[in-house]
Coordinates of C-alpha atoms and ligand atoms in Angstrom, one line a residue:
X1 CA -16.5 3.6 -0.5
X2 CA -12.8 3.5 0.4
X3 CA -11.8 0.0 1.7
X4 CA -8.4 -1.1 3.0
X5 CA -7.5 -4.8 3.5
X6 CA -4.9 -5.5 6.2
X7 CA -3.7 -8.4 8.2
X8 CA -0.8 -10.6 9.1
X9 CA 1.5 -11.9 6.2
X10 CA -0.2 -14.8 4.1
X11 CA -3.7 -14.7 5.9
X12 CA -5.5 -13.9 2.6
X13 CA -5.5 -10.1 2.0
X14 CA -4.9 -10.2 -1.7
X15 CA -7.3 -13.1 -2.0
X16 CA -10.1 -11.3 -0.3
X17 CA -9.3 -7.9 -2.1
X18 CA -9.5 -9.6 -5.3
X19 CA -12.9 -11.1 -4.6
X20 CA -14.1 -7.7 -3.4
X21 CA -12.9 -5.8 -6.3
X22 CA -14.5 -8.3 -8.8
X23 CA -17.9 -8.5 -7.0
X24 CA -18.0 -4.6 -7.0
X25 CA -17.2 -4.5 -10.5
X26 CA -19.8 -7.3 -11.5
X27 CA -22.2 -4.9 -9.8
X28 CA -21.4 -2.3 -12.3
X29 CA -19.4 -0.1 -10.1
X30 CA -16.1 1.5 -11.1
X31 CA -13.3 0.1 -9.0
X32 CA -10.0 1.6 -8.4
X33 CA -7.8 -1.2 -7.1
X34 CA -4.5 -0.2 -5.4
X35 CA -1.8 -2.9 -4.5
X36 CA 0.0 -1.3 -1.7
X37 CA 2.1 -4.4 -1.1
X38 CA 5.9 -4.1 -1.9
X39 CA 5.8 -7.4 -3.3
X40 CA 2.6 -7.0 -5.4
X41 CA 0.3 -9.9 -6.5
X42 CA -3.2 -8.4 -6.8
X43 CA -2.6 -8.3 -10.6
X44 CA -2.2 -12.0 -10.8
X45 CA -5.3 -12.6 -8.6
X46 CA -7.3 -10.4 -10.8
X47 CA -6.1 -11.8 -14.0
X48 CA -4.3 -8.8 -15.3
X49 CA -1.6 -9.4 -17.9
X50 CA 1.6 -7.5 -18.1
X51 CA 1.2 -5.8 -14.7
X52 CA 4.8 -5.2 -14.4
X53 CA 4.4 -2.5 -17.0
X54 CA 2.4 -0.3 -14.7
X55 CA 4.3 2.8 -13.4
X56 CA 4.2 2.8 -9.7
X57 CA 2.3 5.5 -8.0
X58 CA 5.3 6.8 -6.3
X59 CA 6.5 8.2 -9.5
X60 CA 3.3 10.5 -9.3
X61 CA 5.3 12.5 -6.7
X62 CA 6.9 14.6 -9.5
X63 CA 3.6 15.0 -11.2
X64 CA 1.8 16.3 -8.0
X65 CA 4.9 18.5 -7.5
X66 CA 4.8 20.0 -10.9
X67 CA 0.9 20.6 -10.9
X68 CA 1.2 22.3 -7.5
X69 CA 3.8 24.7 -8.8
X70 CA 1.8 25.3 -11.9
X71 CA -1.7 25.6 -10.5
X72 CA -1.8 25.8 -6.8
X73 CA -2.2 22.9 -4.4
X74 CA -2.9 19.8 -6.4
X75 CA -4.3 18.4 -3.2
X76 CA -7.0 21.2 -2.9
X77 CA -8.3 20.3 -6.2
X78 CA -9.6 17.3 -5.0
X79 CA -8.7 15.3 -8.0
X80 CA -11.1 12.7 -9.5
X81 CA -10.2 9.1 -10.5
X82 CA -10.5 10.0 -13.9
X83 CA -8.0 12.8 -13.4
X84 CA -5.3 10.3 -12.6
X85 CA -3.0 9.7 -15.5
X86 CA -3.5 6.6 -17.3
X87 CA 0.1 5.6 -17.4
X88 CA -0.1 4.8 -13.8
X89 CA -2.7 2.2 -14.2
X90 CA -3.9 -0.8 -16.2
X91 CA -7.5 -1.0 -16.9
X92 CA -9.9 -4.2 -17.6
X93 CA -13.6 -3.5 -17.8
X94 CA -14.4 -1.4 -14.9
X95 CA -11.4 -2.2 -12.8
X96 CA -8.4 0.1 -12.7
X97 CA -5.3 -1.4 -11.1
X98 CA -2.4 0.8 -9.6
X99 CA 0.7 -0.4 -7.7
X100 CA 2.1 1.6 -5.1
X101 CA 5.9 1.1 -5.3
X102 CA 8.4 -0.6 -7.4
X103 CA 9.3 -4.0 -6.2
X104 CA 11.7 -3.4 -3.4
X105 CA 14.8 -5.9 -3.1
X106 CA 15.3 -7.7 0.3
X107 CA 15.6 -4.9 3.0
X108 CA 16.3 -2.2 0.8
X109 CA 14.8 1.3 0.9
X110 CA 12.2 3.0 2.9
X111 CA 8.8 3.0 1.6
X112 CA 7.8 6.3 3.4
X113 CA 7.8 8.5 0.3
X114 CA 5.5 5.8 -1.7
X115 CA 3.1 6.1 1.4
X116 CA 3.2 9.8 1.4
X117 CA 1.8 9.7 -2.1
X118 CA -0.7 7.2 -1.5
X119 CA -2.0 9.1 1.8
X120 CA -2.4 12.2 -0.4
X121 CA -4.3 10.3 -3.0
X122 CA -6.6 8.5 -0.6
X123 CA -7.3 11.6 1.4
X124 CA -8.0 13.9 -1.7
X125 CA -9.4 11.6 -4.5
X126 CA -13.0 12.5 -4.7
X127 CA -15.2 9.4 -5.5
X128 CA -18.3 9.8 -7.6
X129 CA -21.5 7.8 -6.3
X130 CA -20.7 4.9 -8.5
X131 CA -16.9 4.4 -7.8
X132 CA -14.9 2.5 -4.9
X133 CA -11.3 2.1 -3.8
X134 CA -10.2 -1.2 -2.6
X135 CA -6.6 -1.1 -1.0
X136 CA -4.5 -4.5 -0.6
X137 CA -2.2 -3.5 2.0
X138 CA 1.3 -4.5 3.0
X139 CA 1.5 -7.3 5.7
X140 CA 1.7 -6.6 9.4
X141 CA 1.4 -3.4 11.4
X142 CA 4.6 -1.3 11.0
X143 CA 3.4 0.8 7.8
X144 CA 0.1 1.7 9.7
X145 CA 2.0 4.0 11.8
X146 CA 2.5 6.2 8.8
X147 CA -1.2 7.1 8.8
X148 CA -1.5 6.4 5.2
X149 CA -4.9 4.9 5.4
X150 CA -6.4 7.3 7.9
X151 CA -9.0 8.2 5.6
X152 CA -10.6 5.0 4.7
X153 CA -14.3 4.1 5.3
X154 CA -13.5 0.6 6.3
X155 CA -10.3 -1.1 7.6
X156 CA -10.8 -4.8 7.2
X157 CA -8.6 -6.9 9.3
X158 CA -8.0 -10.3 7.8
X159 CA -7.3 -13.2 10.2
X160 CA -7.1 -16.9 10.2
X161 CA -8.1 -18.9 13.2
X162 CA -4.8 -19.2 14.6
X163 CA -3.1 -17.2 17.4
X164 CA -0.5 -15.5 15.4
X165 CA -2.9 -13.6 13.1
X166 CA -5.3 -12.8 15.9
X167 CA -2.4 -11.0 17.8
X168 CA -1.6 -9.0 14.8
X169 CA -5.2 -8.4 14.3
X170 CA -5.4 -7.1 18.0
X171 CA -2.3 -4.8 17.2
X172 CA -4.0 -3.3 14.0
X173 CA -7.1 -2.8 15.9
X174 CA -5.1 -0.6 18.4
X175 CA -3.6 1.2 15.7
X176 CA -6.6 1.8 13.6
X177 CA -8.6 3.2 16.8
X178 CA -5.5 5.6 17.0
X179 CA -6.0 6.9 13.7
X180 CA -9.8 7.2 14.3
X181 CA -10.9 5.1 11.5
X182 CA -14.6 4.6 11.8
X183 CA -15.1 1.1 10.8
X184 CA -12.6 -1.7 11.9
X185 CA -13.9 -5.1 10.7
X186 CA -12.6 -8.5 11.3
X187 CA -12.9 -10.8 8.4
X188 CA -12.0 -14.5 9.0
X189 CA -10.3 -16.3 6.2
X190 CA -9.5 -20.1 5.7
X191 CA -12.4 -21.1 8.3
X192 CA -13.1 -24.9 8.3
X193 CA -16.0 -24.8 10.6
X194 CA -18.0 -23.4 13.8
X195 CA -15.2 -24.2 16.2
X196 CA -12.9 -21.8 14.4
X197 CA -15.5 -19.0 14.7
X198 CA -15.9 -19.8 18.5
X199 CA -12.1 -19.7 18.8
X200 CA -11.9 -16.2 17.0
X201 CA -14.8 -14.8 19.1
X202 CA -13.2 -16.1 22.4
X203 CA -9.8 -14.3 21.4
X204 CA -11.1 -11.1 20.1
X205 CA -14.3 -10.8 21.7
X206 CA -16.2 -10.2 18.7
X207 CA -17.6 -12.4 15.7
X208 CA -16.1 -11.6 12.3
X209 CA -18.2 -9.4 10.0
X210 CA -17.2 -11.6 7.0
X211 CA -16.4 -15.4 6.8
X212 CA -14.4 -17.0 3.9
X213 CA -13.9 -20.8 4.2
X214 CA -11.0 -22.7 3.2
X215 CA -11.3 -23.3 -0.5
X216 CA -9.7 -26.2 -2.6
X217 CA -10.6 -24.3 -5.7
X218 CA -8.7 -21.3 -4.6
X219 CA -5.6 -23.2 -3.8
X220 CA -5.8 -25.1 -7.2
X221 CA -6.3 -21.8 -9.0
X222 CA -3.4 -20.1 -7.1
X223 CA -1.2 -23.1 -8.1
X224 CA -2.1 -23.0 -11.7
X225 CA -1.7 -19.1 -12.0
X226 CA -5.4 -18.7 -12.8
X227 CA -7.3 -15.6 -11.3
X228 CA -8.8 -16.8 -8.2
X229 CA -12.0 -14.9 -8.5
X230 CA -13.1 -17.2 -11.2
X231 CA -12.6 -20.2 -9.0
X232 CA -15.0 -20.4 -6.0
X233 CA -18.4 -19.4 -6.2
X234 CA -18.5 -19.9 -2.3
X235 CA -15.9 -17.3 -1.6
X236 CA -17.8 -15.0 -4.2
X237 CA -20.8 -15.4 -2.5
X238 CA -18.9 -14.5 0.9
X239 CA -17.6 -11.4 -0.6
X240 CA -21.2 -10.6 -1.7
X241 CA -22.3 -10.6 1.8
X242 CA -19.3 -8.9 3.2
X243 CA -19.9 -6.0 0.9
X244 CA -23.6 -5.8 1.6
X245 CA -22.8 -5.3 5.3
X246 CA -20.0 -2.9 4.5
X247 CA -22.4 -0.8 2.4
X248 CA -25.1 -0.7 5.2
X249 CA -22.4 0.5 7.7
X250 CA -20.8 3.3 5.6
Ligands
ATP301 N1 -10.1 -19.1 1.6 C1 -8.9 -19.7 1.0 N2 -8.8 -21.0 0.7 C2 -7.9 -21.4 0.3 N3 -6.7 -20.9 -0.1 C3 -6.6 -19.6 0.1 C4 -7.7 -18.8 0.7 N4 -7.5 -17.6 1.1 C5 -6.2 -17.6 0.6 N5 -5.5 -18.8 0.1 C6 -4.3 -19.0 -0.4 O1 -3.4 -18.8 0.7 C7 -2.3 -18.1 0.0 C8 -2.0 -16.6 0.7 O2 -3.1 -15.8 0.3 P1 -3.0 -14.3 -0.1 O3 -1.8 -14.1 -1.1 O4 -4.2 -13.6 -0.4 O5 -2.4 -13.7 1.2 P2 -1.9 -12.2 1.6 O6 -2.4 -11.9 3.2 O7 -2.2 -11.3 0.7 O8 -0.2 -12.6 1.6 P3 1.0 -11.5 1.8 O9 1.1 -11.1 3.3 O10 2.1 -12.2 1.3 O11 0.5 -10.4 0.9 C9 -2.3 -18.1 -1.4 O12 -1.8 -19.1 -2.1 C10 -4.1 -18.1 -1.4 O13 -4.3 -18.7 -2.9
MG302 MG1 -1.0 -10.2 -0.6

């Protein structure tokens, strides 16, 4: 299954992506984790060392071009995850991590080329039955218009129980529907109690498919630079529940 994690800045996309990736890996699945944020943090959340050494996916453009010239359309070949060159990823156990772009300097550069490569990858990569892709996306909505994620099975929209994140979520829902993404799922993070869930339901007209409570352990782990997934059995069990629901609605 291909899952993208979206939402307003700071709502917990990377944290939730890390929990999902880790739970999938613990279930014995092969996971391709893609950090599509121009300021990537997924490596740290997952406890990968020396992630700055990973060559960004955008550099694969030349490779794709070269292969297309040599052996016809690379895209038509429906590459497998195992065909992706190792230099574009780091691997730990059954998690492979790729990063989309080089870290961009304030306001510099356009990420269109990066997104074109990612779109091609998501569209064409053929997953074997024991493989999943989890994509930690850039914050906000602007990049969604590029259609990069049109081929994912689930677009998770992470929210927190405050108005700003819900407004962004409503925009993502609209864009996701335009892209004809089958499953747009609201996932609530930093929830403190039932009132928060009532507020979310009142605003969006639906209850979140996944609920992650505010966790002191996660805060502490983040502050001390530890991988968050080891920190909180509670959030791990939220991720397990969420994945079970996603698998049912594939
Ligand atoms: N359930 C939670 N309980 C406590 N702290 C959390 C929780 N979820 C996320 N955090 C903390 O909130 C901060 C933001 O989370 P995270 O980096 O996952 O958000 P993000 O949406 O990926 O942000 P960005 O838009 O910058 O990429 C982090 O310090 C993280 O440790
Ligand atoms: Mg993030």
